mmCIF file of N, CA and C in Angstrom:
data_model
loop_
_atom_site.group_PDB
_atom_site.id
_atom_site.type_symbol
_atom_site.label_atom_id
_atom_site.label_comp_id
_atom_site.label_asym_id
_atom_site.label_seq_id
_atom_site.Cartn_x
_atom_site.Cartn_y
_atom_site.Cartn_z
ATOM 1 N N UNK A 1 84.424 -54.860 120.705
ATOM 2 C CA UNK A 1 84.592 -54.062 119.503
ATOM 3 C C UNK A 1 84.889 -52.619 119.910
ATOM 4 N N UNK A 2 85.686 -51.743 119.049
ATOM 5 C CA UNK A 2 86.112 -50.369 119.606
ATOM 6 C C UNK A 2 84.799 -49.818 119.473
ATOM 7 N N UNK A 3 83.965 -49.480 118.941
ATOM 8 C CA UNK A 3 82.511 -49.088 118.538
ATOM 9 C C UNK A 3 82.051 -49.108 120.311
ATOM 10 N N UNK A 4 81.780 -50.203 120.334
ATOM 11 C CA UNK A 4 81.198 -50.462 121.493
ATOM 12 C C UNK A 4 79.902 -51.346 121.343
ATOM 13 N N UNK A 5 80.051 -51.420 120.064
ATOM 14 C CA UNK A 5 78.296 -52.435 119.429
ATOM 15 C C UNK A 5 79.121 -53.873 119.626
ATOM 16 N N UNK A 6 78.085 -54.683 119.837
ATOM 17 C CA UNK A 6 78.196 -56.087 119.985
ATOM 18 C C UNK A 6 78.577 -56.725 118.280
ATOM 19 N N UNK A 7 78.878 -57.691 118.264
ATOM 20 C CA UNK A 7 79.343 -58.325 117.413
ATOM 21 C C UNK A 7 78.273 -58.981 116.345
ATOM 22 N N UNK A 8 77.147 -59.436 117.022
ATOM 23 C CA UNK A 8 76.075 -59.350 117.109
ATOM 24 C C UNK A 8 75.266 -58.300 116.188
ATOM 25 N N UNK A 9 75.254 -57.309 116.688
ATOM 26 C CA UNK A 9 74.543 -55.833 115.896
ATOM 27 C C UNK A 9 75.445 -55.247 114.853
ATOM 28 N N UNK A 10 76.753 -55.431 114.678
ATOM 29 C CA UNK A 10 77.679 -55.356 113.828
ATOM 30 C C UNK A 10 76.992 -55.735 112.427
ATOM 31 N N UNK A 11 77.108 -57.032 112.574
ATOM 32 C CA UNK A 11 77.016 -58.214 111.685
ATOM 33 C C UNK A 11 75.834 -58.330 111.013
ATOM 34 N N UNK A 12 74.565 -57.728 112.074
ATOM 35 C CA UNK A 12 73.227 -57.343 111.339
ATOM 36 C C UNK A 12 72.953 -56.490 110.433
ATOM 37 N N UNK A 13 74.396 -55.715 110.547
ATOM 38 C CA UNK A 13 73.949 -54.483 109.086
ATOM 39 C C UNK A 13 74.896 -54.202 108.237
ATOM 40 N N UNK A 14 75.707 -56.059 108.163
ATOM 41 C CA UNK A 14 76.336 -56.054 107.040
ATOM 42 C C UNK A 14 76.062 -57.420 106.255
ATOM 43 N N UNK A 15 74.994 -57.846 106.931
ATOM 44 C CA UNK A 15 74.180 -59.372 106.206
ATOM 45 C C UNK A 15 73.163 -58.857 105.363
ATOM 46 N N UNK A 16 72.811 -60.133 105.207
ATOM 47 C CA UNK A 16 71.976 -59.742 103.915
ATOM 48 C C UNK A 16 70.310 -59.698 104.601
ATOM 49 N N UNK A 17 70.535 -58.874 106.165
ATOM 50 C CA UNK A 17 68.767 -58.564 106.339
ATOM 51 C C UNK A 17 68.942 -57.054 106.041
ATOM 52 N N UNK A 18 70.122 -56.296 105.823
ATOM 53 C CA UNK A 18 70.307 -55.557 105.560
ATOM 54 C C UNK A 18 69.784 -54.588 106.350
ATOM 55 N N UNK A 19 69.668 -54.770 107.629
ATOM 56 C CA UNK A 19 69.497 -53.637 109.088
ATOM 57 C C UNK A 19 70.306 -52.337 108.945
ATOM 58 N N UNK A 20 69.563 -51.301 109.003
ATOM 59 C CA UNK A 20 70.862 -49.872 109.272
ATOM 60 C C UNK A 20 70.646 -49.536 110.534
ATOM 61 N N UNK A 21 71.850 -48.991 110.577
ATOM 62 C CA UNK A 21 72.548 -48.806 111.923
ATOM 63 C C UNK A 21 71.778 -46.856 112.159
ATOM 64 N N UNK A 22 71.309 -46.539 112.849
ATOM 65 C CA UNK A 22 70.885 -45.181 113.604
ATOM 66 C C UNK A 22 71.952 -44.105 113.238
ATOM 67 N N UNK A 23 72.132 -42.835 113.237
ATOM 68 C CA UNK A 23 73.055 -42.349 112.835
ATOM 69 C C UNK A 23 74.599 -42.082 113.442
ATOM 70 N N UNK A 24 73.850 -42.300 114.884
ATOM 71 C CA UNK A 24 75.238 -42.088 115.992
ATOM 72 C C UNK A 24 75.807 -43.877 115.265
ATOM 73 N N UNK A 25 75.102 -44.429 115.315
ATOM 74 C CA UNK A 25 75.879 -45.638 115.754
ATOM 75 C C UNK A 25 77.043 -45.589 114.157
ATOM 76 N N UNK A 26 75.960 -45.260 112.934
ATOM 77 C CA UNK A 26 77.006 -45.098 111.599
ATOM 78 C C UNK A 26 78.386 -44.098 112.144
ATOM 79 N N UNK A 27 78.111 -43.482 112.845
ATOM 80 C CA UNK A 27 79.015 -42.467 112.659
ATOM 81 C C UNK A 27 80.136 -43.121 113.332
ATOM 82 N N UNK A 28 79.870 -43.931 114.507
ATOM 83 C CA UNK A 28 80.934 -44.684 115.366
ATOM 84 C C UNK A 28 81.786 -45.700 114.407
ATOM 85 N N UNK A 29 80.532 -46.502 113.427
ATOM 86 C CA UNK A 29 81.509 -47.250 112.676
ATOM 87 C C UNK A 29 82.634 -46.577 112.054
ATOM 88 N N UNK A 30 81.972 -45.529 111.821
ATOM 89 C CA UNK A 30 82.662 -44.462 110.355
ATOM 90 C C UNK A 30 84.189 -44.239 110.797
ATOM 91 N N UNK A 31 83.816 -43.857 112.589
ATOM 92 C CA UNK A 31 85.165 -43.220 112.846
ATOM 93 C C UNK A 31 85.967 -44.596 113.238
ATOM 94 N N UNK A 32 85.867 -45.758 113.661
ATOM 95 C CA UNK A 32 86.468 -46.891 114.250
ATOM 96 C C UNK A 32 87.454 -47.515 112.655
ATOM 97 N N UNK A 33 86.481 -46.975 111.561
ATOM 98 C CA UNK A 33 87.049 -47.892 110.271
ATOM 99 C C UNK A 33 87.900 -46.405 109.505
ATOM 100 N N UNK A 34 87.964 -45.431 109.868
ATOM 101 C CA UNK A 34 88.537 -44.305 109.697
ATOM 102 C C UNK A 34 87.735 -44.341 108.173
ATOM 103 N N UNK A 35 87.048 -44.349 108.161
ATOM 104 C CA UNK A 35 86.090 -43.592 106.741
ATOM 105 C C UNK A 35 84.638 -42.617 107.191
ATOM 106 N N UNK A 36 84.482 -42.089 106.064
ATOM 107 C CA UNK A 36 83.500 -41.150 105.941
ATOM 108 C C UNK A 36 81.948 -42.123 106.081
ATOM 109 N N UNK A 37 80.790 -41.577 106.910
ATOM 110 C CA UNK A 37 79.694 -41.704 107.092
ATOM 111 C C UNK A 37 79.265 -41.817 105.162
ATOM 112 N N UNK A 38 79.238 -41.291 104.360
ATOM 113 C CA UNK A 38 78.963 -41.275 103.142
ATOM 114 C C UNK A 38 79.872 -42.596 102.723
ATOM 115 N N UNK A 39 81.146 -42.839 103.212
ATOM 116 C CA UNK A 39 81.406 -43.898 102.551
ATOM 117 C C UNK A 39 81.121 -45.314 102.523
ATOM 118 N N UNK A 40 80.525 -45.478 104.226
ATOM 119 C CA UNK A 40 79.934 -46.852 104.913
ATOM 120 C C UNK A 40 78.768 -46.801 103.617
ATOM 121 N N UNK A 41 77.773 -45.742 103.483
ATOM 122 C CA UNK A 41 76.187 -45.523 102.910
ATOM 123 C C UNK A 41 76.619 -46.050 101.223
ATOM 124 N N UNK A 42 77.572 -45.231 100.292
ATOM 125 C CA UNK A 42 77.684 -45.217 98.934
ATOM 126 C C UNK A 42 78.876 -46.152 98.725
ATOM 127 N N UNK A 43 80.162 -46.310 99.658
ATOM 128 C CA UNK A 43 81.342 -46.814 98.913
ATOM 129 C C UNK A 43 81.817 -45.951 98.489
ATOM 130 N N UNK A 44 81.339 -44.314 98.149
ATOM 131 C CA UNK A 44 82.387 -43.558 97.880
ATOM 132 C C UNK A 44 82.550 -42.297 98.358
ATOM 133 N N UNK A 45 83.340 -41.415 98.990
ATOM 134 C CA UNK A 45 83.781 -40.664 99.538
ATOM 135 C C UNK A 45 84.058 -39.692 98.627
ATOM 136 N N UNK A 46 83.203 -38.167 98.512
ATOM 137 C CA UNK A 46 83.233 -37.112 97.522
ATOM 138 C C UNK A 46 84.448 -36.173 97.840
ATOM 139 N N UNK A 47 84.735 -36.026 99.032
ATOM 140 C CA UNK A 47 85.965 -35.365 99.606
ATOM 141 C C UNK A 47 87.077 -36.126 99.069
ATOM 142 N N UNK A 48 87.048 -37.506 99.258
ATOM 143 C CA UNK A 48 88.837 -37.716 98.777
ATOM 144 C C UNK A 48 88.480 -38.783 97.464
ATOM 145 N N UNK A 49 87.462 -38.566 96.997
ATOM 146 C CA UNK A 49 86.930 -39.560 95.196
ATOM 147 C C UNK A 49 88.086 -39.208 94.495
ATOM 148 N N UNK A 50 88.202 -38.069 94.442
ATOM 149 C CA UNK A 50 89.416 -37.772 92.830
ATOM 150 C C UNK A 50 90.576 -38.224 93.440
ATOM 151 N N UNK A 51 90.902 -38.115 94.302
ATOM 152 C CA UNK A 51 92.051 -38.186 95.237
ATOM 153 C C UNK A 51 92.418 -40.029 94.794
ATOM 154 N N UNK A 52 91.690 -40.527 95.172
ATOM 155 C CA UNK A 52 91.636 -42.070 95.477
ATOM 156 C C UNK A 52 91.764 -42.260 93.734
ATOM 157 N N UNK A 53 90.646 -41.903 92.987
ATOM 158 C CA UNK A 53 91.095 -41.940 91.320
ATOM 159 C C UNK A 53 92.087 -41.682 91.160
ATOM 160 N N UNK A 54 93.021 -40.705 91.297
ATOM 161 C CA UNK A 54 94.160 -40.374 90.738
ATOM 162 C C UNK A 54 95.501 -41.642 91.189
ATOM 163 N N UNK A 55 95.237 -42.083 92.618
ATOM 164 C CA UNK A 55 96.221 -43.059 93.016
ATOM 165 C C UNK A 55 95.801 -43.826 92.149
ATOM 166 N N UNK A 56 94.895 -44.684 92.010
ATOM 167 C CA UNK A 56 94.241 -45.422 90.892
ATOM 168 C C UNK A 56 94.779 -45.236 90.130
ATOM 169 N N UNK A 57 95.122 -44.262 89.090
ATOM 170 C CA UNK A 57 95.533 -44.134 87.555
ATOM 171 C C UNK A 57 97.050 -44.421 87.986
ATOM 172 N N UNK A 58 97.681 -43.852 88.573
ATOM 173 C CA UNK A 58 98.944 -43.707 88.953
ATOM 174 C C UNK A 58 99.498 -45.654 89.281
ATOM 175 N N UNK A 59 98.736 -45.941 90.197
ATOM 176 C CA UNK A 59 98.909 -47.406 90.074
ATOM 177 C C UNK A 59 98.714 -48.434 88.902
ATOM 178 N N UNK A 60 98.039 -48.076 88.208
ATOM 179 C CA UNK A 60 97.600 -48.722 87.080
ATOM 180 C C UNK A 60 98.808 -48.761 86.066
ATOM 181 N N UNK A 61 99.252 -47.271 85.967
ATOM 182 C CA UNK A 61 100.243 -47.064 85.204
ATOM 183 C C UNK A 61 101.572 -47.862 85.746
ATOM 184 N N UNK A 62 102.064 -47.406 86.657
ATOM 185 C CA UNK A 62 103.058 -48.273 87.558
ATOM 186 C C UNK A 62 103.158 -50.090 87.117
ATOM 187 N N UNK A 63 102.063 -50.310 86.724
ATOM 188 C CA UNK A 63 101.627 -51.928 87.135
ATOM 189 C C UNK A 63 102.615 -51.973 85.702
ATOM 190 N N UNK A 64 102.718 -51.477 84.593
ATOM 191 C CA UNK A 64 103.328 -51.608 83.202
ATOM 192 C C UNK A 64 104.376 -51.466 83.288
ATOM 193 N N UNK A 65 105.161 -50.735 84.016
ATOM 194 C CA UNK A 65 106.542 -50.804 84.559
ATOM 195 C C UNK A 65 107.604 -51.762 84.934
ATOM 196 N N UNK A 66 108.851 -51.461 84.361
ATOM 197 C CA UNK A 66 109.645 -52.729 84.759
ATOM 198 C C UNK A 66 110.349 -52.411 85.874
ATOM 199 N N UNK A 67 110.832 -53.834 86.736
ATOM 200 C CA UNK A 67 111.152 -53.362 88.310
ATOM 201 C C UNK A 67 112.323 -52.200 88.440
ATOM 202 N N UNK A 68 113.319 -52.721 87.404
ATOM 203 C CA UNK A 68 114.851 -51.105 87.567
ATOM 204 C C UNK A 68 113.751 -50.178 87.484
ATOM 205 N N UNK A 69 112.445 -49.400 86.716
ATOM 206 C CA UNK A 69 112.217 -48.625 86.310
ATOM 207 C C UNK A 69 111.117 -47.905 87.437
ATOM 208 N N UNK A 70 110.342 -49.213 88.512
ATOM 209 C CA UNK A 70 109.543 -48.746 89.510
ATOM 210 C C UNK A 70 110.799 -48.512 90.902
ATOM 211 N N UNK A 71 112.184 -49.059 90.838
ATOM 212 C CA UNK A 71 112.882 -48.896 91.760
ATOM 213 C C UNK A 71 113.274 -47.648 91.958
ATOM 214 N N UNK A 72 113.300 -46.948 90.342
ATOM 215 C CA UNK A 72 113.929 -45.829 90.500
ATOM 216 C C UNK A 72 112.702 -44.759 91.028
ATOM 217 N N UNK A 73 111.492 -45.180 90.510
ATOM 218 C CA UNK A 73 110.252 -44.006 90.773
ATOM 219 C C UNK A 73 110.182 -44.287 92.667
ATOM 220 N N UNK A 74 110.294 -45.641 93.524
ATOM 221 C CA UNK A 74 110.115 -45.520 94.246
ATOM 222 C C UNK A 74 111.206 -44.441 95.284
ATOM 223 N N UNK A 75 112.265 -44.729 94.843
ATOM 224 C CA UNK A 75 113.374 -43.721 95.532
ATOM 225 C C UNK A 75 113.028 -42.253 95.452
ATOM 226 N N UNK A 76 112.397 -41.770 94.328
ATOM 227 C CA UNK A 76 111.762 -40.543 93.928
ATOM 228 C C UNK A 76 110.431 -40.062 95.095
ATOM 229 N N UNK A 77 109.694 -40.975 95.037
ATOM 230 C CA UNK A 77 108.820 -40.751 96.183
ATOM 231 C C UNK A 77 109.271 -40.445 97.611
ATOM 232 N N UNK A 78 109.658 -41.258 97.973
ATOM 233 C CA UNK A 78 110.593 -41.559 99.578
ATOM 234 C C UNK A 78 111.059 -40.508 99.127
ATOM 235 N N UNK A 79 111.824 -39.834 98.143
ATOM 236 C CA UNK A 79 112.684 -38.566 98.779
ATOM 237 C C UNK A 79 111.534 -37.529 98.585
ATOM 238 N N UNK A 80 110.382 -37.403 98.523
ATOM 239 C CA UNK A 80 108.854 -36.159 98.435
ATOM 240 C C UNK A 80 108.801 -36.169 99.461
ATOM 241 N N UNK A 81 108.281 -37.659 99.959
ATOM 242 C CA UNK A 81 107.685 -37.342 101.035
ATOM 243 C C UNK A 81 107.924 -37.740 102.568
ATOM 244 N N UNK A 82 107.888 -36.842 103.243
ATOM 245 C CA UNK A 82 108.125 -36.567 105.100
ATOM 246 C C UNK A 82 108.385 -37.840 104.971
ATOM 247 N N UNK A 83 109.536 -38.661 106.377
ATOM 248 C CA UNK A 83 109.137 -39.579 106.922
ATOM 249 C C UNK A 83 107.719 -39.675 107.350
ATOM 250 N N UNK A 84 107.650 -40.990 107.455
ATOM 251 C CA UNK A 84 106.403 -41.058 108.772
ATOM 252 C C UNK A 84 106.559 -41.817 109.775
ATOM 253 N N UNK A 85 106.884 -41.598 110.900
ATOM 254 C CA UNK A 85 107.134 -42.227 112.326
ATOM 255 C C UNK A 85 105.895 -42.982 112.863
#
């Protein structure tokens, strides 16, 4: 595992004996799963919450859309934003 925890100790503190992990070791998960220490603990992340809501609404809305009409919003995007390599 990139962590460096066994598969084993992983698995213990995501069953249902419900073991927590020490803080270094949360923090290793945190960074291996690229989320916030608060987000492993709550599920939600106060730094990027609205952030993540707003894609949310934005997707939601999208979902009502007909495909000519998300083809054209997607071309709109792609031309915002940077490649990404």
């Amino acid at each position: 595992m990139v962590t460096g925890i066994s598969n084993s100790t992983f698995l213990s503190y995501i069953d249902a004996r419900a073991v927590l992990p020490n803080v270094e070791t949360a923090v290793k998960i945190a960074k291996a799963l690229d989320v916030s220490v608060e987000y492993l603990v709550t599920g939600e992340d106060s730094v990027h919450g609205s952030r993540y809501k707003a894609v949310q609404d934005i997707s939601a809305d999208l979902l009502c859309l007909d495909q000519g009409t998300l083809d054209i919003i997607k071309r709109m995007i792609h031309a915002l934003v940077p490649l990404r390599g």
